[in-house]
Amino acid sequence: MRQSQKTTSRPLSISGVASYSLPPMEIVACASPAMVRNYPEAAILKAPRLVTAPKSSLPDIWAKAHFGNKHDAFGPARIMPSLGDCVIGAQSGLGWVAAPHDMLKGPLETGSLVQIGSGRARAEKPFYWHLQQRLEEAFTSLITALNAEPA
């Protein structure tokens, strides 16, 4: 791992890296109002999705929770530098995004993004914070505040 810390949806077992469980995050999918009008709910998965990596798990986590294992393959992926950039891209109509609900509250409240599916179209996903063990002492207060235990 090149970075000294990272948050992922998968636990890691790498020598020299501590992995801490974080509380589950609620994942929702959103798109601009125009995109939601142009793509019926059943077809939204064929629309471009905005992700930070080709194998990003957030769209699949949401799709399985909303559509079950019956969902079709996804449409094209547009790779963005960060999840925040994915949200901005979705507001601009570049595609739909699956992200933690807390990250989408502002755009949902202003109407620049619309949730795809009903209010039940959410998935909970645990996340993990990975930290090089040599830095644990510097993060002791944060680790204690999170009440996280090594995974």
XYZ file of C-alpha atoms in Angstrom:
151
model
C 0.000 0.000 0.000
C 1.599 3.267 -1.085
C -0.533 5.520 1.078
C -0.104 5.663 4.837
C -3.865 5.342 5.314
C -6.844 4.359 3.189
C -10.548 3.571 3.587
C -11.955 0.676 1.570
C -14.955 -1.631 1.496
C -12.723 -4.680 1.957
C -10.641 -5.801 4.913
C -6.989 -6.148 4.038
C -4.416 -8.500 5.425
C -1.102 -6.890 4.607
C 1.994 -7.130 6.752
C 2.623 -3.848 8.569
C -0.915 -2.515 8.059
C -3.601 -2.397 10.754
C -7.209 -2.696 9.600
C -9.991 -1.100 11.663
C -13.698 -1.759 11.199
C -15.813 1.355 10.742
C -19.566 1.563 11.239
C -21.555 0.561 8.133
C -22.399 3.344 5.713
C -25.712 3.647 3.949
C -25.144 3.550 0.173
C -27.627 5.228 -2.179
C -27.579 5.918 -5.903
C -28.313 9.329 -7.357
C -28.336 11.133 -10.662
C -29.259 14.548 -11.970
C -32.998 15.197 -12.372
C -32.568 15.193 -16.181
C -30.851 11.803 -16.176
C -33.575 10.310 -13.970
C -36.187 11.607 -16.459
C -34.266 10.182 -19.442
C -33.620 6.747 -17.956
C -36.499 4.789 -16.458
C -35.485 3.154 -13.182
C -35.075 -0.287 -14.746
C -32.697 1.129 -17.384
C -30.531 3.306 -15.122
C -27.893 0.590 -14.818
C -27.231 0.921 -18.549
C -26.515 4.641 -18.152
C -22.916 5.699 -17.520
C -21.880 5.213 -13.891
C -19.290 7.388 -12.208
C -16.651 5.509 -10.220
C -13.145 6.010 -8.854
C -11.860 2.691 -10.211
C -13.079 0.147 -12.788
C -13.768 -2.427 -10.057
C -15.477 -0.019 -7.639
C -17.900 -2.027 -5.514
C -20.351 0.741 -4.568
C -22.558 0.512 -7.707
C -22.789 -3.269 -7.373
C -23.557 -3.095 -3.647
C -26.413 -0.686 -4.335
C -27.722 -2.548 -7.405
C -27.837 -5.888 -5.570
C -29.708 -4.308 -2.658
C -32.202 -2.578 -4.966
C -32.632 -4.994 -7.866
C -31.428 -8.229 -6.242
C -29.111 -10.606 -8.025
C -31.273 -10.201 -11.156
C -29.705 -6.913 -12.210
C -28.167 -6.766 -15.663
C -24.610 -5.792 -16.387
C -23.697 -2.157 -16.025
C -23.326 0.392 -18.780
C -20.031 2.203 -19.317
C -17.936 3.387 -16.383
C -16.526 6.886 -16.281
C -13.490 6.996 -14.028
C -13.186 10.064 -11.806
C -10.297 11.027 -9.476
C -12.365 10.911 -6.258
C -15.831 10.069 -4.988
C -16.415 13.802 -4.494
C -15.677 14.295 -8.196
C -18.168 11.517 -8.993
C -20.843 13.461 -7.098
C -20.000 16.665 -8.985
C -20.074 14.741 -12.267
C -23.484 13.296 -11.421
C -24.782 16.801 -10.684
C -23.544 17.802 -14.139
C -25.362 14.905 -15.808
C -22.285 12.823 -16.704
C -23.749 9.676 -15.131
C -25.160 8.193 -11.947
C -23.248 7.654 -8.725
C -23.526 5.261 -5.792
C -22.095 6.810 -2.638
C -22.592 7.041 1.113
C -25.855 8.844 1.899
C -24.107 11.334 4.196
C -21.978 12.485 1.256
C -25.089 13.090 -0.869
C -27.281 14.911 1.690
C -26.469 18.413 0.433
C -27.060 17.738 -3.284
C -30.250 15.792 -2.450
C -31.560 18.671 -0.324
C -30.863 21.268 -3.033
C -32.362 19.057 -5.751
C -29.189 18.952 -7.856
C -29.308 15.169 -7.384
C -32.294 12.851 -7.163
C -32.216 9.489 -5.454
C -32.709 6.579 -7.825
C -35.427 4.236 -6.643
C -37.566 4.591 -3.585
C -36.354 5.490 -0.118
C -35.840 1.770 0.491
C -33.284 1.620 -2.338
C -30.363 1.723 0.058
C -27.676 -0.697 1.077
C -25.556 -0.813 4.186
C -21.912 -1.608 3.722
C -19.181 -1.914 6.332
C -15.951 -0.088 5.596
C -12.412 -0.506 6.855
C -9.747 2.015 7.670
C -6.232 0.782 6.917
C -3.287 2.411 8.591
C 0.401 1.612 8.496
C 1.192 0.200 11.906
C 4.154 2.510 12.336
C 1.632 5.412 12.447
C -0.805 3.912 14.962
C 0.634 5.846 17.888
C 0.027 9.154 16.105
C -3.616 8.191 15.529
C -4.335 6.772 18.990
C -6.924 9.430 19.895
C -8.726 9.009 16.572
C -8.750 5.229 16.909
C -10.150 5.582 20.423
C -12.765 8.132 19.254
C -13.928 5.858 16.479
C -14.110 3.034 18.992
C -12.690 0.874 16.229
C -11.060 -2.431 16.885
C -8.574 -4.071 14.525
C -10.411 -6.304 12.055
